[in-house]
Amino acid sequence: MGMTITEKILARAAGVDRVVPGQLVDANIDVVMCHDVTTPPAISMLVEKGIDRVFDPDKIVVTPDHFQPAKDVQSAELHKRLDDWARRHGIKHYYKLGRAGVCHALLPEQGHIRPGEVIVGGDSHTCTYGAFAAFSTGIGSTDLAAAIATGKLWFKVPASMKFVLNGSLPPGVYSKDVILAVIGRIGTDGALYRAMEFVGPALAGMSMEARMTMTNMAIEAGAKNGIMAFDDTTQTYLRQHLKESTAYQVFESDRDAEYLATETFDCAKLEPMVALPHLPSNAVPIGQCAGRPMDQAYIGSCTNGRIEDLRLAARIMKGKQVAIRTLIVSSTPEVWKQASDEGLFDVFYSAGCVISAPTCGACLGGFMGVLAAGEKCVSTTNRNFVGRMGHPKSEVYLASPATAAASAVEGKLTDPRKYL
Amino acid sequence: MLRSRDDKKTQRQKSEVWPMAKAHVYQRDHINTDEIIPARYLNTDKEAELAKHCMEDLDAGFVKKAKAGDVIVAGDDFGCGSSREHAVWAIRGAKVQTVIARSFARIFYRNAINCGFYLIESADAVDKIKDGDEIEIDYDAGVIKDETSKTKIQFMPLPDFALEIIRDGGLLDHIMKTSA
């Protein structure tokens, strides 16, 4: 029996020839991602246990993002703890304010993600990096502390589920709509403990940015990781972004690899999707919810705050005025610079949007656009749980940047296809 | 500044019996980390601070009514969402003895084991325990006694590797012990 790409990467990292689902392995970690919310407690644990060490200062990537720039005194203290620690251990890849960005956009962009590697991060959306044929998963602070100190973690090898994406996306439909349709079908625990392996011709037409939007939300179906095969698009992106260590190993699933289930989607038939409150799985086609009045639009986050997302939003807003509060939040300084160079900020400014520094901001209800009781926000982010973006009685509607931009213009949920 | 932790407390969970622990039943699936501890409180990692807001966006009255040793009972996929271990700390800080659920989200479950916090996965228990029931849990035997309905419910203990981590007081202590 063959192995899946997830099984092969875990076997490689555990130093064994093969692994099977359910098997416990001790895997060597290639990259550890650290941010400002979950890393400070991990540091405190290590100090307290008398094991304040890092397994390799070159393999840890640090960026404050959730509450950066510091939103209050307490978050400033978290940043200070992170900063003291990063300096103390000579962390090589430490992105400080000015170069810091939303972690899952920043790491691939700055060349820290390589195929075949095992990447862990103290953030549930760490599964994003699976778009690069890598195994990556989100962990809590204790795991993070263990990974920082030892460079190893235990994993239970997940069984894989295959998602076959046939056809190509019609105009106005994007990878965000695909992943919302997937989660809508299987539910928020439809892939609990599983690897979600995405395959099929629809992927070939997607950029790495678009693919990352999909693997980013694997956790919203409960998955351990999301993963995609390496192809020319992956290779081109890596050629442009890898800086120092440019070697990597490409794994692919065997033809006779075993899958727990296979779900097939005809992407040509998909429509723009909106996930209604309060679960990402409450996904419906725009036709079923268009017209609902909104109070705010939020375009940003690790899901959809990349340059092509901002380009798409600008294309729709060009020459128009937004009817509701609209926030544009670039995910990284490089995205910010590029958007500025391309004149996108002029479009957003003229349309009446506010343009933020890179931050996770209001995506998780931190700051920079949190909601009051009863308010509704159409958002390109990944979660619409109760209270996610502010008051427990506010509502979040998840959508693509195109749908969010069209909805911003009309002040209500709007089918973006009329603007394209 | 170090996060205040009380390791004895986590180890006490298995050995100490809380008589007359009250069950707080939430017959809902997908109770997520944003409801357990909203992100607006993540600017601290102090357990005592987090505990004040435990379950706040699901049930704002929870902290007031829960007493030491009480148990949260819920449906499927408890703890889905963020990887914030703060969710486990908030629950533990609120002196909740354990969470009994039909199933748990993966990262929350793993975080709990890593913290040395025992969780119980049992559909049977979720079906039988009613809100306000007084229960007693024998972790070693894998038995929940519902004193109110006078029923005994068996549950599957955690797998051995998880028990080892919990017995050692959490993942870091386990690593230090096994690599010494």
Coordinates of C-alpha atoms in Angstrom, one line a residue:
Chain A
M1 CA 0.0 0.0 0.0
G2 CA 1.3 3.4 -0.9
M3 CA 1.6 6.5 1.3
T4 CA 0.1 10.0 1.1
I5 CA 2.2 13.1 0.9
T6 CA 1.4 13.9 4.5
E7 CA 2.5 10.4 5.6
K8 CA 5.7 10.6 3.5
I9 CA 6.7 14.0 5.0
L10 CA 6.0 12.8 8.6
A11 CA 8.0 9.6 7.9
R12 CA 10.9 11.6 6.7
A13 CA 10.8 13.9 9.7
A14 CA 10.6 10.9 12.1
G15 CA 13.5 9.2 10.3
V16 CA 11.5 6.1 9.4
D17 CA 10.7 4.5 6.1
R18 CA 7.0 4.4 6.4
V19 CA 4.2 5.5 8.8
V20 CA 0.5 4.6 8.9
P21 CA -2.5 6.7 10.1
G22 CA -2.9 6.5 13.9
Q23 CA 0.8 5.9 14.5
L24 CA 2.6 8.1 17.0
V25 CA 5.8 9.5 15.8
D26 CA 8.5 11.9 17.2
A27 CA 9.1 14.3 14.3
N28 CA 12.0 16.7 13.9
I29 CA 10.7 20.2 13.3
D30 CA 12.1 22.3 10.4
V31 CA 10.6 25.7 11.2
V32 CA 8.9 27.0 14.3
M33 CA 6.6 30.1 13.9
C34 CA 6.2 32.4 16.8
H35 CA 3.9 35.4 17.4
D36 CA 2.9 37.7 20.1
V37 CA -0.1 35.9 21.7
T38 CA 1.0 32.3 22.2
T39 CA 4.8 32.6 22.4
P40 CA 5.2 34.8 25.5
P41 CA 3.5 32.2 27.7
A42 CA 5.7 29.5 26.1
I43 CA 8.8 31.5 26.9
S44 CA 7.6 31.9 30.5
M45 CA 7.1 28.1 30.8
L46 CA 10.6 27.4 29.6
V47 CA 12.1 30.0 32.0
E48 CA 10.1 28.6 34.8
K49 CA 11.2 25.0 34.1
G50 CA 14.8 26.0 33.8
I51 CA 15.0 25.1 30.2
D52 CA 15.2 28.5 28.6
R53 CA 16.9 27.4 25.4
V54 CA 16.2 27.3 21.7
F55 CA 17.0 24.2 19.6
D56 CA 18.2 26.3 16.7
P57 CA 18.0 30.1 16.5
D58 CA 18.0 30.0 12.7
K59 CA 14.9 27.7 12.5
I60 CA 12.6 29.9 14.6
V61 CA 10.8 32.7 12.8
V62 CA 9.3 35.4 15.0
T63 CA 6.8 38.1 14.1
P64 CA 4.4 40.0 16.3
D65 CA 1.1 40.3 14.4
H66 CA -2.0 39.8 16.5
F67 CA -1.9 43.0 18.5
Q68 CA 0.8 44.8 16.6
P69 CA 1.4 47.8 16.7
A70 CA 0.7 47.3 20.4
K71 CA -2.9 48.0 21.1
D72 CA -2.6 48.6 24.8
V73 CA -0.2 48.4 27.7
Q74 CA -0.8 44.7 28.2
S75 CA -0.1 43.8 24.6
A76 CA 3.0 46.0 24.7
E77 CA 4.1 43.8 27.6
L78 CA 3.6 40.7 25.5
H79 CA 5.7 42.3 22.7
K80 CA 8.4 43.2 25.2
R81 CA 8.6 39.6 26.5
L82 CA 8.8 38.4 22.9
D83 CA 11.5 41.0 22.0
D84 CA 13.6 40.2 25.1
W85 CA 13.6 36.5 24.4
A86 CA 14.3 36.9 20.6
R87 CA 17.3 39.1 21.4
R88 CA 18.5 36.9 24.3
H89 CA 18.7 33.9 22.0
G90 CA 19.9 35.6 18.9
I91 CA 16.8 34.6 16.8
K92 CA 17.9 35.2 13.3
H93 CA 14.6 35.7 11.6
Y94 CA 13.0 38.2 13.9
Y95 CA 10.6 40.6 12.1
K96 CA 10.2 43.7 14.2
L97 CA 7.6 46.4 13.7
G98 CA 8.1 47.8 10.3
R99 CA 9.0 44.4 8.8
A100 CA 6.5 42.4 10.9
G101 CA 3.4 41.1 9.2
V102 CA 0.5 38.6 9.5
C103 CA 2.5 35.5 10.2
H104 CA 1.0 33.2 7.6
A105 CA 1.4 35.8 4.8
L106 CA 4.8 36.8 5.9
L107 CA 6.6 33.4 6.2
P108 CA 6.0 32.2 2.7
E109 CA 6.7 35.7 1.3
Q110 CA 10.0 36.0 3.1
G111 CA 11.1 32.5 2.0
H112 CA 10.7 30.5 5.2
I113 CA 8.5 27.8 3.7
R114 CA 9.9 24.9 1.8
P115 CA 8.2 21.8 0.4
G116 CA 8.7 18.5 2.3
E117 CA 9.4 20.3 5.6
V118 CA 7.5 20.1 8.9
I119 CA 6.4 23.5 10.1
V120 CA 4.7 24.2 13.4
G121 CA 3.4 27.5 14.7
G122 CA 1.6 28.8 17.8
D123 CA -1.4 29.6 15.7
S124 CA -4.2 27.5 14.4
H125 CA -3.9 28.8 10.9
T126 CA -0.4 27.5 10.6
C127 CA -2.0 24.9 8.3
T128 CA -1.7 27.6 5.5
Y129 CA 1.8 26.4 4.6
G130 CA 0.5 23.1 3.3
A131 CA -0.1 24.9 0.0
F132 CA 3.7 24.4 -0.5
A133 CA 3.6 20.6 -0.3
A134 CA 4.8 20.9 3.3
F135 CA 3.3 19.4 6.5
S136 CA 2.3 22.3 8.8
T137 CA 0.0 22.5 11.8
G138 CA -1.0 24.8 14.5
I139 CA -0.1 24.1 18.2
G140 CA -0.7 25.7 21.6
S141 CA 1.9 27.3 23.9
T142 CA 3.1 24.1 25.7
D143 CA 3.8 22.4 22.4
L144 CA 5.4 25.5 21.2
A145 CA 7.7 25.6 24.3
A146 CA 8.6 22.0 23.6
A147 CA 9.3 22.6 19.9
I148 CA 11.4 25.7 20.7
A149 CA 13.5 23.9 23.3
T150 CA 13.9 20.5 21.6
G151 CA 13.1 20.9 17.9
K152 CA 10.9 17.8 18.2
L153 CA 7.2 17.1 18.8
W154 CA 5.0 14.0 19.0
F155 CA 2.4 13.6 16.3
K156 CA -0.3 11.1 15.6
V157 CA -0.2 10.5 11.9
P158 CA -3.5 11.7 10.5
A159 CA -5.6 9.7 8.0
S160 CA -6.1 11.7 4.8
M161 CA -9.2 12.9 3.1
K162 CA -9.0 13.8 -0.6
F163 CA -10.8 16.8 -2.1
V164 CA -10.9 16.6 -5.9
L165 CA -11.5 20.0 -7.4
N166 CA -12.7 19.6 -11.0
G167 CA -13.3 22.2 -13.6
S168 CA -12.1 25.7 -13.5
L169 CA -13.5 28.7 -11.5
P170 CA -16.0 30.9 -13.3
P171 CA -15.6 34.7 -13.3
G172 CA -16.3 36.2 -9.9
V173 CA -15.6 32.9 -8.1
Y174 CA -12.3 32.5 -6.1
S175 CA -10.5 30.1 -4.0
K176 CA -12.2 31.5 -0.9
D177 CA -15.5 30.5 -2.4
V178 CA -14.2 27.0 -3.0
I179 CA -13.0 26.5 0.5
L180 CA -16.2 27.9 1.9
A181 CA -18.1 25.4 -0.3
V182 CA -15.9 22.6 1.0
I183 CA -16.4 23.5 4.7
G184 CA -20.1 24.0 4.0
R185 CA -20.4 20.5 2.7
I186 CA -18.3 18.7 5.4
G187 CA -18.9 20.9 8.4
T188 CA -16.5 22.4 11.0
D189 CA -15.5 19.0 12.2
G190 CA -15.8 17.2 8.9
A191 CA -12.1 16.7 8.7
L192 CA -11.4 16.5 12.5
Y193 CA -7.9 15.0 13.1
R194 CA -7.5 14.5 9.3
A195 CA -5.2 15.7 6.6
M196 CA -7.1 17.5 3.9
E197 CA -5.4 16.8 0.6
F198 CA -6.6 19.1 -2.2
V199 CA -6.1 17.8 -5.8
G200 CA -7.6 18.4 -9.2
P201 CA -7.4 20.6 -12.3
A202 CA -9.0 23.7 -10.6
L203 CA -5.8 24.0 -8.5
A204 CA -3.6 24.3 -11.5
G205 CA -5.2 27.7 -12.4
M206 CA -4.7 29.1 -8.9
S207 CA -1.8 31.2 -7.8
M208 CA 0.1 30.3 -4.6
E209 CA -1.7 33.2 -2.9
A210 CA -5.1 31.7 -3.9
R211 CA -4.0 28.2 -2.8
M212 CA -2.9 29.5 0.6
T213 CA -6.4 30.9 1.1
M214 CA -7.7 27.3 0.9
T215 CA -5.1 25.5 3.1
N216 CA -5.4 28.4 5.6
M217 CA -9.0 27.3 6.3
A218 CA -8.4 23.6 6.7
I219 CA -8.5 24.1 10.4
E220 CA -12.1 25.5 10.0
A221 CA -13.0 21.9 9.1
G222 CA -11.2 20.6 12.1
A223 CA -8.2 19.3 10.1
K224 CA -4.7 18.7 11.4
N225 CA -3.3 20.0 8.1
G226 CA -4.2 20.9 4.6
I227 CA -1.9 20.0 1.8
M228 CA -1.4 20.4 -1.9
A229 CA 1.0 18.9 -4.4
F230 CA 4.1 20.7 -5.8
D231 CA 3.8 22.0 -9.4
D232 CA 5.2 24.6 -11.7
T233 CA 3.4 27.4 -9.8
T234 CA 4.9 26.3 -6.5
Q235 CA 8.4 26.2 -8.1
T236 CA 8.1 29.6 -9.7
Y237 CA 6.9 31.1 -6.3
L238 CA 9.8 29.5 -4.5
R239 CA 12.3 30.7 -7.0
Q240 CA 11.1 34.2 -6.4
H241 CA 10.9 34.0 -2.6
L242 CA 13.4 31.5 -1.1
K243 CA 16.5 33.4 0.0
E244 CA 19.1 31.4 1.9
S245 CA 18.4 27.7 2.0
T246 CA 17.0 27.0 -1.4
A247 CA 17.1 23.2 -1.4
Y248 CA 14.0 21.2 -0.7
Q249 CA 12.6 17.8 -1.2
V250 CA 9.4 17.2 -3.1
F251 CA 7.1 14.4 -1.9
E252 CA 3.9 13.3 -3.7
S253 CA 1.1 10.9 -2.8
D254 CA 1.4 7.4 -4.3
R255 CA -1.3 6.3 -6.7
D256 CA -2.3 3.6 -4.3
A257 CA -2.2 5.7 -1.2
E258 CA -5.2 5.2 1.1
Y259 CA -7.8 7.9 1.7
L260 CA -10.5 7.8 4.4
A261 CA -12.9 9.6 2.0
T262 CA -13.0 11.4 -1.3
E263 CA -15.1 14.5 -1.9
T264 CA -15.5 15.8 -5.4
F265 CA -16.4 19.3 -6.4
D266 CA -17.3 20.7 -9.8
C267 CA -15.8 24.2 -9.4
A268 CA -17.3 25.4 -12.7
K269 CA -20.7 25.3 -11.1
L270 CA -19.7 27.2 -8.0
E271 CA -21.0 30.6 -7.1
P272 CA -19.6 33.3 -4.8
M273 CA -20.2 32.0 -1.3
V274 CA -20.9 33.7 2.0
A275 CA -20.6 31.9 5.4
L276 CA -23.4 33.3 7.6
P277 CA -23.0 33.7 11.3
H278 CA -21.8 31.9 13.4
L279 CA -19.9 29.1 11.8
P280 CA -17.6 29.0 8.7
S281 CA -19.7 25.9 7.6
N282 CA -22.9 28.1 7.3
A283 CA -21.9 28.7 3.7
V284 CA -24.6 29.6 1.1
P285 CA -24.4 31.0 -2.4
I286 CA -24.6 34.8 -2.6
G287 CA -28.0 34.5 -4.2
Q288 CA -29.5 33.2 -0.9
C289 CA -28.3 36.1 1.2
A290 CA -27.7 39.1 -1.2
G291 CA -29.3 42.3 0.1
R292 CA -28.7 41.9 3.8
P293 CA -27.5 45.3 5.1
M294 CA -24.0 45.5 6.5
D295 CA -22.3 48.0 8.8
Q296 CA -18.7 47.3 7.9
A297 CA -16.4 45.6 5.3
Y298 CA -13.0 44.2 6.3
I299 CA -10.5 43.2 3.7
G300 CA -7.4 41.6 5.1
S301 CA -6.0 38.8 7.3
C302 CA -3.9 35.6 6.7
T303 CA -6.7 34.3 4.6
N304 CA -7.2 37.2 2.1
G305 CA -4.8 40.1 2.8
R306 CA -2.4 39.4 0.0
I307 CA -1.6 41.6 -3.0
E308 CA -4.0 39.9 -5.4
D309 CA -6.8 40.2 -2.8
L310 CA -6.2 44.0 -2.6
R311 CA -6.0 44.2 -6.4
L312 CA -9.3 42.5 -6.7
A313 CA -10.9 44.8 -4.2
A314 CA -9.5 47.9 -5.9
R315 CA -10.7 46.7 -9.3
I316 CA -14.3 46.7 -7.9
M317 CA -14.0 49.9 -5.9
K318 CA -12.3 52.0 -8.6
G319 CA -14.3 55.1 -9.2
K320 CA -16.9 54.2 -6.6
Q321 CA -17.7 55.2 -3.1
V322 CA -18.1 52.7 -0.3
A323 CA -21.5 52.9 1.5
I324 CA -20.2 51.5 4.8
R325 CA -17.1 51.6 7.0
T326 CA -14.4 49.7 5.0
L327 CA -11.0 48.7 6.3
I328 CA -8.1 47.7 4.0
V329 CA -5.5 45.7 6.0
S330 CA -2.4 44.6 4.0
S331 CA -1.1 41.4 5.5
T332 CA 2.6 42.3 5.3
P333 CA 4.8 45.5 4.8
E334 CA 5.8 44.1 1.3
V335 CA 2.1 43.8 0.3
W336 CA 1.5 47.3 1.7
K337 CA 4.4 48.7 -0.4
Q338 CA 3.3 46.9 -3.5
A339 CA -0.3 48.1 -3.1
S340 CA 1.0 51.6 -2.6
D341 CA 3.3 51.4 -5.7
E342 CA 0.5 50.1 -7.8
G343 CA -1.8 53.0 -6.9
L344 CA -4.3 50.8 -5.0
F345 CA -4.3 53.0 -2.0
D346 CA -5.4 56.0 -4.2
V347 CA -8.4 53.9 -5.2
F348 CA -9.2 52.9 -1.7
Y349 CA -8.7 56.4 -0.4
S350 CA -10.9 57.9 -3.1
A351 CA -13.6 55.2 -2.3
G352 CA -13.6 56.2 1.3
C353 CA -11.8 53.3 2.9
V354 CA -9.4 53.4 5.7
I355 CA -5.9 51.8 5.1
S356 CA -4.3 50.1 8.0
A357 CA -0.8 49.0 8.8
P358 CA -0.3 45.2 8.6
T359 CA -1.9 43.5 11.6
C360 CA -4.3 40.7 12.5
G361 CA -6.3 43.5 13.9
A362 CA -10.0 43.1 14.0
C363 CA -10.0 39.6 12.4
L364 CA -9.9 38.2 15.9
G365 CA -11.6 41.1 17.6
G366 CA -8.3 42.6 18.7
F367 CA -8.5 46.2 17.5
M368 CA -8.6 48.3 14.3
G369 CA -12.2 47.9 13.5
V370 CA -14.0 45.9 16.2
L371 CA -17.8 45.7 16.1
A372 CA -20.5 47.1 18.4
A373 CA -23.5 45.1 19.5
G374 CA -25.8 44.3 16.6
E375 CA -23.4 45.3 13.9
K376 CA -22.7 43.2 10.8
C377 CA -19.4 42.9 9.0
V378 CA -18.7 41.3 5.7
S379 CA -15.1 40.1 6.1
T380 CA -12.5 38.3 4.1
T381 CA -11.2 36.6 7.2
N382 CA -11.6 33.0 8.3
R383 CA -13.9 32.8 11.4
N384 CA -17.4 34.1 12.1
F385 CA -17.8 32.7 15.6
V386 CA -19.9 34.5 18.2
G387 CA -18.0 37.6 19.2
R388 CA -15.1 36.9 16.9
M389 CA -14.7 40.5 15.6
G390 CA -16.1 42.3 18.7
H391 CA -19.3 42.3 20.7
P392 CA -20.8 38.9 21.3
K393 CA -24.0 40.3 19.6
S394 CA -22.2 41.4 16.4
E395 CA -22.2 39.3 13.3
V396 CA -19.5 38.3 10.8
Y397 CA -20.2 37.2 7.2
L398 CA -17.2 35.5 5.5
A399 CA -16.6 36.1 1.8
S400 CA -14.1 36.6 -0.9
P401 CA -12.4 40.0 -1.4
A402 CA -14.6 40.5 -4.5
T403 CA -17.8 39.9 -2.6
A404 CA -16.6 42.0 0.4
A405 CA -15.6 44.9 -2.0
A406 CA -18.9 44.8 -3.9
S407 CA -20.8 44.6 -0.6
A408 CA -18.8 47.6 0.7
V409 CA -19.9 49.6 -2.3
E410 CA -23.6 48.8 -1.9
G411 CA -23.7 48.6 1.9
K412 CA -25.3 45.2 1.7
L413 CA -24.3 41.7 0.7
T414 CA -23.7 41.9 -3.0
D415 CA -22.9 39.5 -5.8
P416 CA -19.5 40.7 -7.1
R417 CA -20.2 39.5 -10.6
K418 CA -22.1 42.6 -11.6
Y419 CA -18.9 44.6 -11.0
L420 CA -16.5 42.4 -13.0
Chain B
M1 CA 7.3 38.5 34.4
L2 CA 6.4 34.9 34.7
R3 CA 3.0 33.5 34.3
S4 CA 1.7 32.3 37.6
R5 CA 1.2 28.6 37.5
D6 CA 0.2 26.1 40.1
D7 CA 1.5 22.7 39.0
K8 CA 0.1 21.0 42.0
K9 CA -3.4 21.9 40.9
T10 CA -3.1 20.0 37.6
Q11 CA -1.8 16.9 39.3
R12 CA -4.5 17.1 41.8
Q13 CA -7.2 16.6 39.1
K14 CA -6.7 12.9 38.9
S15 CA -6.1 12.0 42.5
E16 CA -8.4 14.4 44.4
V17 CA -12.1 13.6 44.5
W18 CA -14.5 16.5 44.3
P19 CA -17.7 15.3 46.0
M20 CA -20.9 16.9 44.7
A21 CA -19.4 18.5 41.7
K22 CA -22.1 20.2 39.7
A23 CA -22.6 19.6 36.0
H24 CA -23.1 22.7 33.8
V25 CA -24.6 21.3 30.6
Y26 CA -24.4 23.1 27.3
Q27 CA -26.3 21.0 24.8
R28 CA -24.5 22.6 21.9
D29 CA -21.9 21.5 19.4
H30 CA -18.9 23.5 18.2
I31 CA -18.4 25.6 21.4
N32 CA -15.3 27.4 20.2
T33 CA -12.3 29.0 21.7
D34 CA -13.6 32.5 21.1
E35 CA -16.6 31.7 23.3
I36 CA -14.4 30.0 26.0
I37 CA -12.0 32.9 26.2
P38 CA -12.6 35.8 23.8
A39 CA -9.6 37.3 22.0
R40 CA -10.2 40.7 23.7
Y41 CA -8.7 39.1 26.8
L42 CA -5.7 37.5 25.1
N43 CA -3.5 40.5 26.0
T44 CA -2.7 38.6 29.2
D45 CA -1.7 35.0 29.9
K46 CA -2.3 35.1 33.6
E47 CA -4.6 32.2 34.5
A48 CA -6.4 34.1 37.3
E49 CA -7.2 36.9 34.9
L50 CA -8.4 34.6 32.1
A51 CA -10.5 32.7 34.6
K52 CA -12.6 35.7 35.2
H53 CA -13.8 35.6 31.6
C54 CA -14.2 31.8 31.2
M55 CA -17.1 30.9 28.9
E56 CA -18.1 34.6 28.8
D57 CA -19.4 34.8 25.3
L58 CA -21.4 31.6 25.7
D59 CA -22.7 32.1 29.2
A60 CA -21.8 35.4 30.8
G61 CA -23.0 34.0 34.2
F62 CA -20.8 30.9 34.2
V63 CA -18.0 32.2 36.4
K64 CA -20.4 33.4 39.0
K65 CA -22.3 30.1 39.3
A66 CA -19.4 27.6 38.8
K67 CA -17.8 26.5 42.0
A68 CA -14.5 24.7 42.5
G69 CA -14.6 21.2 41.0
D70 CA -17.6 21.7 38.8
V71 CA -17.7 20.1 35.4
I72 CA -18.6 21.5 31.9
V73 CA -20.7 19.1 29.7
A74 CA -21.0 19.8 26.0
G75 CA -21.7 18.4 22.6
D76 CA -19.4 17.7 19.6
D77 CA -16.3 19.5 18.6
F78 CA -15.7 21.3 22.0
G79 CA -12.9 23.8 21.7
C80 CA -12.8 24.3 18.0
G81 CA -11.1 27.3 16.5
S82 CA -8.0 29.0 17.7
S83 CA -4.8 27.2 19.1
R84 CA -4.9 29.5 22.1
E85 CA -4.0 27.4 25.2
H86 CA -5.6 30.3 27.1
A87 CA -8.9 28.4 26.6
V88 CA -7.6 25.5 28.7
W89 CA -6.0 27.9 31.2
A90 CA -9.3 29.9 31.6
I91 CA -11.2 26.7 32.3
R92 CA -8.6 25.4 34.7
G93 CA -8.2 28.8 36.3
A94 CA -12.0 28.8 36.9
K95 CA -11.3 25.6 39.0
V96 CA -13.4 23.5 36.6
Q97 CA -12.5 19.9 37.2
T98 CA -12.9 18.7 33.7
V99 CA -14.9 19.0 30.5
I100 CA -17.0 16.1 29.3
A101 CA -17.9 16.3 25.6
R102 CA -19.2 14.1 22.8
S103 CA -15.9 15.0 21.0
F104 CA -13.2 17.6 21.2
A105 CA -11.5 19.7 18.6
R106 CA -7.9 18.5 18.0
I107 CA -5.7 21.4 19.2
F108 CA -7.8 22.0 22.3
Y109 CA -7.6 18.3 23.2
R110 CA -3.9 18.2 22.7
N111 CA -3.3 21.5 24.6
A112 CA -5.3 20.0 27.5
I113 CA -3.1 16.9 27.6
N114 CA 0.0 19.0 27.3
C115 CA -1.1 21.0 30.3
G116 CA -1.8 17.9 32.3
F117 CA -5.6 18.6 32.2
Y118 CA -7.7 15.5 31.9
L119 CA -10.7 15.6 29.4
I120 CA -13.4 13.1 29.1
E121 CA -14.9 12.1 25.7
S122 CA -18.2 10.3 26.3
A123 CA -21.3 10.5 24.2
D124 CA -23.1 8.4 26.8
A125 CA -22.3 10.8 29.6
V126 CA -23.4 13.8 27.5
D127 CA -26.7 12.0 26.9
K128 CA -27.3 11.1 30.5
I129 CA -26.0 14.0 32.6
K130 CA -28.6 16.8 33.1
D131 CA -27.8 20.4 33.9
G132 CA -27.3 20.8 37.6
D133 CA -26.8 17.1 38.3
E134 CA -24.3 16.3 41.0
I135 CA -21.5 14.0 39.8
E136 CA -18.4 12.3 41.0
I137 CA -15.7 11.2 38.7
D138 CA -13.3 8.3 39.3
Y139 CA -10.6 8.9 36.7
D140 CA -8.6 5.7 37.4
A141 CA -11.7 3.5 37.1
G142 CA -13.2 5.4 34.2
V143 CA -16.5 5.9 36.0
I144 CA -18.8 8.9 36.4
K145 CA -21.3 8.6 39.2
D146 CA -24.4 10.8 38.6
E147 CA -25.6 11.2 42.2
T148 CA -28.8 13.0 41.1
S149 CA -30.1 10.3 38.7
K150 CA -28.3 7.5 40.6
T151 CA -26.6 6.2 37.4
K152 CA -23.1 5.1 36.7
I153 CA -21.5 6.0 33.4
Q154 CA -18.4 4.3 32.1
F155 CA -16.0 6.2 30.0
M156 CA -12.9 5.2 28.0
P157 CA -9.8 6.5 29.8
L158 CA -7.3 8.5 27.8
P159 CA -4.7 6.5 25.8
D160 CA -1.5 5.5 27.6
F161 CA 0.8 8.0 26.0
A162 CA -1.6 10.8 27.1
L163 CA -1.9 9.4 30.6
E164 CA 1.9 9.4 30.9
I165 CA 2.1 13.1 30.0
I166 CA -0.7 13.9 32.5
R167 CA 0.9 11.8 35.2
D168 CA 4.2 13.6 34.7
G169 CA 2.3 16.9 35.2
G170 CA 2.3 18.0 31.5
L171 CA 4.4 17.8 28.4
L172 CA 7.4 19.8 29.5
D173 CA 7.8 17.9 32.7
H174 CA 7.3 14.7 30.8
I175 CA 10.0 15.7 28.3
M176 CA 12.4 16.6 31.1
K177 CA 11.7 13.3 32.9
T178 CA 12.0 11.1 29.8
S179 CA 15.1 12.9 28.4
A180 CA 16.9 13.1 31.7

